[in-house]
Amino acid sequence: MPEVYAFDRAEFYRDLEEVSGKYVNLHFTNEETKGSIYMQQRLPDEESAFETGTDGKIEELQLNGVKAILMDDRTLLWETKDALYSLSSGSVNRSEIIRIAESIS
């Protein structure tokens, strides 16, 4: 994470009976600019599979040897055998989003 961004909060999903361990949302903020970075990590299964869309630009990239999809230069989606990831921000540029993602996978 860029040094000017600090961890803000984590959110977990809850069904009627318990907190689901399949999803976690992480939020990071820049106090000075009020910018934010959002990351979601999900366990890979049929229920948590990615489903998203855009009318904007879509680019396929390689992220540490894994196929990734960059949407509108601000949202990056990729998966490993252990997790599905989504990383997005309107506050940082394309190269910074990619750099953050590469440090995660």
PDB file of N, CA, C and O in Angstrom, residues 26 34 40 65 96:
ATOM      1  N   LEU A  26     -11.447  -4.771   2.569  1.00  0.00           N
ATOM      2  CA  LEU A  26     -10.486  -3.938   3.280  1.00  0.00           C
ATOM      3  C   LEU A  26     -10.523  -2.535   2.693  1.00  0.00           C
ATOM      4  O   LEU A  26     -10.531  -2.367   1.472  1.00  0.00           O
ATOM      5  N   LYS A  34      -8.210  12.549   1.260  1.00  0.00           N
ATOM      6  CA  LYS A  34      -9.490  11.833   1.399  1.00  0.00           C
ATOM      7  C   LYS A  34      -9.652  10.755   0.326  1.00  0.00           C
ATOM      8  O   LYS A  34     -10.746  10.256   0.088  1.00  0.00           O
ATOM      9  N   GLN A  40     -11.073  -6.389  -2.043  1.00  0.00           N
ATOM     10  CA  GLN A  40     -11.907  -7.494  -1.587  1.00  0.00           C
ATOM     11  C   GLN A  40     -11.169  -8.794  -1.876  1.00  0.00           C
ATOM     12  O   GLN A  40     -10.569  -8.951  -2.938  1.00  0.00           O
ATOM     13  N   GLY A  65       2.489 -13.553 -13.361  1.00  0.00           N
ATOM     14  CA  GLY A  65       2.203 -14.809 -14.050  1.00  0.00           C
ATOM     15  C   GLY A  65       0.751 -15.248 -14.038  1.00  0.00           C
ATOM     16  O   GLY A  65       0.415 -16.310 -14.541  1.00  0.00           O
ATOM     17  N   GLU A  96      -0.008   2.423 -10.126  1.00  0.00           N
ATOM     18  CA  GLU A  96      -0.013   2.195  -8.670  1.00  0.00           C
ATOM     19  C   GLU A  96      -0.954   1.045  -8.315  1.00  0.00           C
ATOM     20  O   GLU A  96      -0.628   0.219  -7.462  1.00  0.00           O
TER      21      GLU A  96
END
